Structures are given as structure tokens and as C-alpha cells.
């Protein structure tokens, strides 16, 4: 069984090939937000280097979101197109849940906290085993860490671009609760901090074994909330909404 995994919800697009033995190969775009240009060429190089033909693939897996709205659309559309063209089932992987499938847990039984910046103090967040993935205020996520997670005595490792946006605030709030950086909580280094196709593939492998697969046309993005432009349009805050009425 071979699974081709696609990740485009973060700043760097990536593709990975995985089977029952683990990740066989992974390629990541060198440039940020270059998903549309790099995705298919990287896929071709990955399969060629692994010596695996498209006809040997069993599933196409993709990170469904949340994350970059444009990136989500590109990834899901590509997975659907490959599923249709190759007549393969597809596997949708929740982006935040995939952080728990990272390989880097160097400090014991860490609790994974994934946070993606949703701006204005908001994040798409998850605290493994304590808080389901969803849209939250950053302070709500940190409260879970300073209360039940701290009480459980487990260290926390943070992933996602929410670290970049809120690092100082996280250190301050957790510090007020008596938690120290590099003792009670850790920030994943930048080279492993963001979403990646290898983690998507590991989660997809579990879902495949559990029979959690879809037809290509049943795969849909998970934005978790409407885009800012859509919210403003509905609220009548866009300039186009403020034009005088035509008589």
C-alpha cells in the first residue's frame, strides 16, 4: 500500500509518500505560498525518486484545513483531481490533528498543542487529549494548558505559525501560571514547526487501516470559519456594500 500525502495549508507546500513501513520520501517547497506552482512537479519527482508509479498508489491523502484559505483550496482540488484521474479513494486529514503525528517528541510524553494564527488574538487550536480542534481565542487554549494540562504534570510542545504571532504572549501567560519555557513547555524549532505532508501521511495511514476513506467527490475543505472578506460582505462592511442604491 502506498499513500501520496499532500499538505498545502501552511506556508510551505509539501508532498510525502508513505507505506506500512513509514515515510519513504518527502519534498517541501523552497518558497512560501508557492503551492500552485510547486505541488505537481514535486509529486512527480517524489514518485520518480521512490520508483513508484502512479498505478501503484492506493490512496491520495490531503490536509483539509484549517489554514491558508487559498492553500486549502489548492490541496483539496489537487487531491480530488488525482483521485478522479487515477480512480483512487481519498483520505481527508484534519490539519490540527496531524500535528500529533510529528516525529519530534524529544522530552517524554509531551502534549501536542497546535495553534494556527487566525489574527486578532484568535487561533485555530488543539490541545491533544484536552481540547478538540476548533477556532478559539488564544487565551482559551492557554487556560486549558495552565489548568488541566498543568495539573496532569505533562509538558507541552507547541506547533504552528501561532507561535510566530504570539510567542511573547504565550511565555507571559504560562509564566504567570508558574510554567517555564524549556521545562514545562517547548516551541518546536522552525524547521519542524509547521504543517508537513509526512505527518499528514502518518495520520492517513491510520485512517486507511480503519477504513476511513472517501470517494474523490466527497472530499471537501474544512475552513472552520468564513474568510474575512465573506464576513465583511455579510456585515455590509465592504465598499461594494456601501454604494448608493440604484433608483
mmCIF file of C-alpha atoms in Angstrom:
data_model
loop_
_atom_site.group_PDB
_atom_site.id
_atom_site.type_symbol
_atom_site.label_atom_id
_atom_site.label_comp_id
_atom_site.label_asym_id
_atom_site.label_seq_id
_atom_site.Cartn_x
_atom_site.Cartn_y
_atom_site.Cartn_z
ATOM 1 C CA UNK A 1 0.000 0.000 0.000
ATOM 2 C CA UNK A 2 1.291 3.420 -0.963
ATOM 3 C CA UNK A 3 -0.282 6.710 0.136
ATOM 4 C CA UNK A 4 0.542 10.008 -1.537
ATOM 5 C CA UNK A 5 0.075 12.754 1.070
ATOM 6 C CA UNK A 6 -0.374 16.441 0.242
ATOM 7 C CA UNK A 7 -0.008 19.405 2.600
ATOM 8 C CA UNK A 8 -0.758 22.962 1.432
ATOM 9 C CA UNK A 9 -2.461 24.584 4.416
ATOM 10 C CA UNK A 10 0.757 26.093 5.796
ATOM 11 C CA UNK A 11 3.398 28.436 4.423
ATOM 12 C CA UNK A 12 5.377 25.683 2.686
ATOM 13 C CA UNK A 13 3.702 23.090 0.499
ATOM 14 C CA UNK A 14 4.920 19.512 0.767
ATOM 15 C CA UNK A 15 4.232 16.012 -0.522
ATOM 16 C CA UNK A 16 5.141 12.670 1.024
ATOM 17 C CA UNK A 17 4.981 9.006 0.081
ATOM 18 C CA UNK A 18 4.184 6.558 2.861
ATOM 19 C CA UNK A 19 3.551 2.842 3.253
ATOM 20 C CA UNK A 20 3.217 0.462 6.187
ATOM 21 C CA UNK A 21 6.929 0.831 6.949
ATOM 22 C CA UNK A 22 6.814 4.612 7.271
ATOM 23 C CA UNK A 23 7.534 7.713 5.228
ATOM 24 C CA UNK A 24 9.521 6.725 2.147
ATOM 25 C CA UNK A 25 10.208 10.252 0.976
ATOM 26 C CA UNK A 26 9.103 13.842 1.399
ATOM 27 C CA UNK A 27 9.654 17.035 -0.594
ATOM 28 C CA UNK A 28 8.965 20.572 0.585
ATOM 29 C CA UNK A 29 8.697 23.747 -1.459
ATOM 30 C CA UNK A 30 11.647 26.100 -1.075
ATOM 31 C CA UNK A 31 9.430 29.178 -1.235
ATOM 32 C CA UNK A 32 6.468 30.258 0.867
ATOM 33 C CA UNK A 33 2.967 30.086 -0.612
ATOM 34 C CA UNK A 34 4.194 28.594 -3.893
ATOM 35 C CA UNK A 35 1.752 25.686 -3.726
ATOM 36 C CA UNK A 36 0.141 26.047 -7.137
ATOM 37 C CA UNK A 37 3.476 26.172 -8.951
ATOM 38 C CA UNK A 38 5.346 23.502 -6.992
ATOM 39 C CA UNK A 39 2.813 20.849 -5.981
ATOM 40 C CA UNK A 40 2.535 18.668 -9.084
ATOM 41 C CA UNK A 41 6.233 18.915 -10.084
ATOM 42 C CA UNK A 42 7.223 17.867 -6.538
ATOM 43 C CA UNK A 43 4.790 14.949 -6.733
ATOM 44 C CA UNK A 44 6.347 13.764 -9.985
ATOM 45 C CA UNK A 45 9.879 13.983 -8.589
ATOM 46 C CA UNK A 46 8.885 12.210 -5.375
ATOM 47 C CA UNK A 47 7.333 9.228 -7.148
ATOM 48 C CA UNK A 48 10.181 9.010 -9.647
ATOM 49 C CA UNK A 49 12.831 9.036 -6.923
ATOM 50 C CA UNK A 50 10.971 6.342 -4.961
ATOM 51 C CA UNK A 51 10.497 4.218 -8.072
ATOM 52 C CA UNK A 52 6.740 4.094 -7.525
ATOM 53 C CA UNK A 53 4.366 4.534 -10.445
ATOM 54 C CA UNK A 54 1.025 6.305 -10.185
ATOM 55 C CA UNK A 55 -0.688 2.974 -10.850
ATOM 56 C CA UNK A 56 0.861 1.595 -7.650
ATOM 57 C CA UNK A 57 -0.727 4.222 -5.404
ATOM 58 C CA UNK A 58 -3.539 3.068 -3.126
ATOM 59 C CA UNK A 59 -4.793 6.378 -1.708
ATOM 60 C CA UNK A 60 -4.426 10.136 -2.053
ATOM 61 C CA UNK A 61 -4.373 11.950 1.307
ATOM 62 C CA UNK A 62 -4.640 15.668 1.889
ATOM 63 C CA UNK A 63 -4.697 18.117 4.761
ATOM 64 C CA UNK A 64 -8.231 19.579 4.701
ATOM 65 C CA UNK A 65 -7.755 22.634 6.897
ATOM 66 C CA UNK A 66 -7.881 24.935 8.676
ATOM 67 C CA UNK A 67 -5.058 27.134 7.466
ATOM 68 C CA UNK A 68 -4.472 29.274 4.417
ATOM 69 C CA UNK A 69 -7.791 29.519 2.566
ATOM 70 C CA UNK A 70 -6.060 29.546 -0.818
ATOM 71 C CA UNK A 71 -3.722 26.730 0.193
ATOM 72 C CA UNK A 72 -6.604 24.559 1.396
ATOM 73 C CA UNK A 73 -8.416 25.006 -1.912
ATOM 74 C CA UNK A 74 -5.307 24.114 -3.918
ATOM 75 C CA UNK A 75 -4.579 20.982 -1.883
ATOM 76 C CA UNK A 76 -8.114 19.647 -1.820
ATOM 77 C CA UNK A 77 -8.695 20.407 -5.509
ATOM 78 C CA UNK A 78 -5.443 18.607 -6.402
ATOM 79 C CA UNK A 79 -6.332 15.561 -4.276
ATOM 80 C CA UNK A 80 -9.789 15.384 -5.817
ATOM 81 C CA UNK A 81 -8.355 15.665 -9.331
ATOM 82 C CA UNK A 82 -5.775 12.928 -8.698
ATOM 83 C CA UNK A 83 -8.393 10.712 -7.095
ATOM 84 C CA UNK A 84 -10.647 11.101 -10.099
ATOM 85 C CA UNK A 85 -7.900 10.722 -12.697
ATOM 86 C CA UNK A 86 -6.315 7.669 -11.045
ATOM 87 C CA UNK A 87 -9.620 6.174 -9.818
ATOM 88 C CA UNK A 88 -8.362 6.132 -6.237
ATOM 89 C CA UNK A 89 -10.095 6.704 -2.907
ATOM 90 C CA UNK A 90 -9.001 9.764 -0.961
ATOM 91 C CA UNK A 91 -8.376 10.455 2.722
ATOM 92 C CA UNK A 92 -9.086 13.792 4.363
ATOM 93 C CA UNK A 93 -6.828 14.665 7.292
ATOM 94 C CA UNK A 94 -7.753 17.429 9.789
ATOM 95 C CA UNK A 95 -4.786 19.782 9.777
ATOM 96 C CA UNK A 96 -4.610 20.451 13.508
ATOM 97 C CA UNK A 97 -4.891 16.772 14.380
ATOM 98 C CA UNK A 98 -1.941 15.996 12.112
ATOM 99 C CA UNK A 99 0.421 17.835 14.492
ATOM 100 C CA UNK A 100 0.125 14.857 16.833
ATOM 101 C CA UNK A 101 1.777 12.751 14.108
ATOM 102 C CA UNK A 102 5.001 14.743 14.051
ATOM 103 C CA UNK A 103 8.096 12.698 14.831
ATOM 104 C CA UNK A 104 9.745 15.168 17.204
ATOM 105 C CA UNK A 105 8.777 14.405 20.794
ATOM 106 C CA UNK A 106 12.132 14.696 22.491
ATOM 107 C CA UNK A 107 11.007 15.459 26.027
ATOM 108 C CA UNK A 108 8.959 12.467 27.120
ATOM 109 C CA UNK A 109 5.208 12.192 26.940
ATOM 110 C CA UNK A 110 4.510 15.656 25.603
ATOM 111 C CA UNK A 111 1.047 17.009 24.968
ATOM 112 C CA UNK A 112 0.853 18.471 21.478
ATOM 113 C CA UNK A 113 -0.674 21.925 21.146
ATOM 114 C CA UNK A 114 -1.179 23.098 17.579
ATOM 115 C CA UNK A 115 -2.035 26.760 17.047
ATOM 116 C CA UNK A 116 -2.546 28.486 13.706
ATOM 117 C CA UNK A 117 -2.795 32.262 13.652
ATOM 118 C CA UNK A 118 -6.338 33.450 12.927
ATOM 119 C CA UNK A 119 -5.483 37.066 13.888
ATOM 120 C CA UNK A 120 -6.876 39.463 16.495
ATOM 121 C CA UNK A 121 -5.978 37.151 19.339
ATOM 122 C CA UNK A 122 -7.720 34.201 17.711
ATOM 123 C CA UNK A 123 -6.266 30.844 16.711
ATOM 124 C CA UNK A 124 -7.289 27.572 15.218
ATOM 125 C CA UNK A 125 -6.145 25.360 18.038
ATOM 126 C CA UNK A 126 -5.969 21.885 19.520
ATOM 127 C CA UNK A 127 -4.582 20.512 22.777
ATOM 128 C CA UNK A 128 -4.092 16.799 22.355
ATOM 129 C CA UNK A 129 -6.317 14.865 24.729
ATOM 130 C CA UNK A 130 -7.686 18.016 26.391
ATOM 131 C CA UNK A 131 -9.229 20.317 23.743
ATOM 132 C CA UNK A 132 -10.707 19.368 20.386
ATOM 133 C CA UNK A 133 -9.605 21.176 17.249
ATOM 134 C CA UNK A 134 -11.540 24.346 16.517
ATOM 135 C CA UNK A 135 -11.494 28.153 16.396
ATOM 136 C CA UNK A 136 -10.684 29.686 19.787
ATOM 137 C CA UNK A 137 -9.286 32.741 21.465
ATOM 138 C CA UNK A 138 -5.628 32.118 22.266
ATOM 139 C CA UNK A 139 -6.389 32.751 25.936
ATOM 140 C CA UNK A 140 -8.909 29.883 25.945
ATOM 141 C CA UNK A 141 -6.267 27.485 24.632
ATOM 142 C CA UNK A 142 -3.711 28.669 27.181
ATOM 143 C CA UNK A 143 -6.231 28.297 30.009
ATOM 144 C CA UNK A 144 -6.529 24.609 29.183
ATOM 145 C CA UNK A 145 -2.746 24.329 29.391
ATOM 146 C CA UNK A 146 -2.415 26.231 32.679
ATOM 147 C CA UNK A 147 -5.194 24.247 34.335
ATOM 148 C CA UNK A 148 -5.927 20.600 33.360
ATOM 149 C CA UNK A 149 -2.697 20.005 31.447
ATOM 150 C CA UNK A 150 -0.557 21.525 34.194
ATOM 151 C CA UNK A 151 -2.455 19.540 36.804
ATOM 152 C CA UNK A 152 -1.698 16.363 34.856
ATOM 153 C CA UNK A 153 2.007 17.222 35.085
ATOM 154 C CA UNK A 154 2.648 16.795 31.372
ATOM 155 C CA UNK A 155 4.946 19.029 29.324
ATOM 156 C CA UNK A 156 3.522 20.705 26.226
ATOM 157 C CA UNK A 157 5.057 21.164 22.789
ATOM 158 C CA UNK A 158 3.658 23.906 20.554
ATOM 159 C CA UNK A 159 3.440 23.682 16.772
ATOM 160 C CA UNK A 160 2.122 26.061 14.123
ATOM 161 C CA UNK A 161 2.503 29.652 12.985
ATOM 162 C CA UNK A 162 0.563 30.822 16.035
ATOM 163 C CA UNK A 163 3.922 30.610 17.802
ATOM 164 C CA UNK A 164 5.342 33.223 15.439
ATOM 165 C CA UNK A 165 2.464 35.599 16.138
ATOM 166 C CA UNK A 166 2.031 35.064 19.876
ATOM 167 C CA UNK A 167 5.291 33.729 21.299
ATOM 168 C CA UNK A 168 5.781 36.536 23.832
ATOM 169 C CA UNK A 169 2.159 36.373 24.968
ATOM 170 C CA UNK A 170 2.333 32.594 25.425
ATOM 171 C CA UNK A 171 5.520 32.872 27.512
ATOM 172 C CA UNK A 172 3.982 35.637 29.645
ATOM 173 C CA UNK A 173 0.662 33.900 30.332
ATOM 174 C CA UNK A 174 2.173 30.497 31.041
ATOM 175 C CA UNK A 175 4.872 32.169 33.126
ATOM 176 C CA UNK A 176 2.222 33.778 35.314
ATOM 177 C CA UNK A 177 0.922 30.265 35.963
ATOM 178 C CA UNK A 178 4.373 29.125 37.092
ATOM 179 C CA UNK A 179 5.248 27.323 33.873
ATOM 180 C CA UNK A 180 8.719 27.729 32.375
ATOM 181 C CA UNK A 181 9.884 27.571 28.755
ATOM 182 C CA UNK A 182 12.077 24.531 28.029
ATOM 183 C CA UNK A 183 10.896 22.842 31.206
ATOM 184 C CA UNK A 184 7.092 22.804 31.198
ATOM 185 C CA UNK A 185 6.530 23.789 27.589
ATOM 186 C CA UNK A 186 8.506 23.912 24.368
ATOM 187 C CA UNK A 187 8.265 25.610 20.995
ATOM 188 C CA UNK A 188 9.015 23.335 18.058
ATOM 189 C CA UNK A 189 12.011 24.667 16.093
ATOM 190 C CA UNK A 190 11.180 26.462 12.848
ATOM 191 C CA UNK A 191 12.412 23.601 10.687
ATOM 192 C CA UNK A 192 9.732 21.302 12.163
ATOM 193 C CA UNK A 193 7.186 23.840 13.444
ATOM 194 C CA UNK A 194 4.770 23.966 10.550
ATOM 195 C CA UNK A 195 2.394 21.567 8.827
ATOM 196 C CA UNK A 196 4.070 18.896 6.712
ATOM 197 C CA UNK A 197 2.995 16.064 4.445
ATOM 198 C CA UNK A 198 4.855 13.401 6.437
ATOM 199 C CA UNK A 199 2.574 13.953 9.437
ATOM 200 C CA UNK A 200 -0.454 14.014 7.130
ATOM 201 C CA UNK A 201 0.654 10.682 5.691
ATOM 202 C CA UNK A 202 1.126 9.048 9.103
ATOM 203 C CA UNK A 203 -2.374 10.025 10.149
ATOM 204 C CA UNK A 204 -3.765 8.967 6.772
ATOM 205 C CA UNK A 205 -2.210 5.530 7.211
ATOM 206 C CA UNK A 206 -4.182 5.065 10.437
ATOM 207 C CA UNK A 207 -7.362 6.270 8.763
ATOM 208 C CA UNK A 208 -6.808 3.894 5.839
ATOM 209 C CA UNK A 209 -6.409 0.945 8.196
ATOM 210 C CA UNK A 210 -9.658 1.976 9.893
ATOM 211 C CA UNK A 211 -11.477 2.205 6.555
ATOM 212 C CA UNK A 212 -11.965 5.977 6.867
ATOM 213 C CA UNK A 213 -11.722 6.724 3.161
ATOM 214 C CA UNK A 214 -13.784 8.766 0.717
ATOM 215 C CA UNK A 215 -14.667 8.994 -2.926
ATOM 216 C CA UNK A 216 -12.952 11.977 -4.522
ATOM 217 C CA UNK A 217 -16.188 13.949 -4.863
ATOM 218 C CA UNK A 218 -16.966 13.531 -1.152
ATOM 219 C CA UNK A 219 -13.762 15.294 -0.117
ATOM 220 C CA UNK A 220 -14.288 18.907 0.966
ATOM 221 C CA UNK A 221 -12.217 21.674 2.578
ATOM 222 C CA UNK A 222 -12.593 22.479 6.265
ATOM 223 C CA UNK A 223 -12.060 26.223 6.645
ATOM 224 C CA UNK A 224 -13.529 26.237 10.208
ATOM 225 C CA UNK A 225 -14.775 29.765 9.637
ATOM 226 C CA UNK A 226 -15.643 32.097 6.781
ATOM 227 C CA UNK A 227 -12.943 34.171 5.138
ATOM 228 C CA UNK A 228 -12.577 37.741 6.412
ATOM 229 C CA UNK A 229 -13.917 39.119 3.133
ATOM 230 C CA UNK A 230 -17.022 36.927 3.417
ATOM 231 C CA UNK A 231 -17.579 38.080 6.994
ATOM 232 C CA UNK A 232 -17.285 41.732 5.957
ATOM 233 C CA UNK A 233 -19.573 41.202 2.992
ATOM 234 C CA UNK A 234 -22.270 39.700 5.204
ATOM 235 C CA UNK A 235 -21.831 42.535 7.705
ATOM 236 C CA UNK A 236 -22.086 45.157 4.935
ATOM 237 C CA UNK A 237 -18.581 46.430 5.685
ATOM 238 C CA UNK A 238 -17.096 46.161 2.186
ATOM 239 C CA UNK A 239 -17.110 49.295 -0.012
ATOM 240 C CA UNK A 240 -19.244 47.494 -2.590
ATOM 241 C CA UNK A 241 -21.918 47.158 0.086
ATOM 242 C CA UNK A 242 -21.989 50.907 0.705
ATOM 243 C CA UNK A 243 -22.779 52.147 -2.796
ATOM 244 C CA UNK A 244 -25.949 54.227 -3.103
ATOM 245 C CA UNK A 245 -28.987 52.259 -4.086
ATOM 246 C CA UNK A 246 -29.954 52.465 -7.750
ATOM 247 C CA UNK A 247 -33.364 54.046 -8.399
#
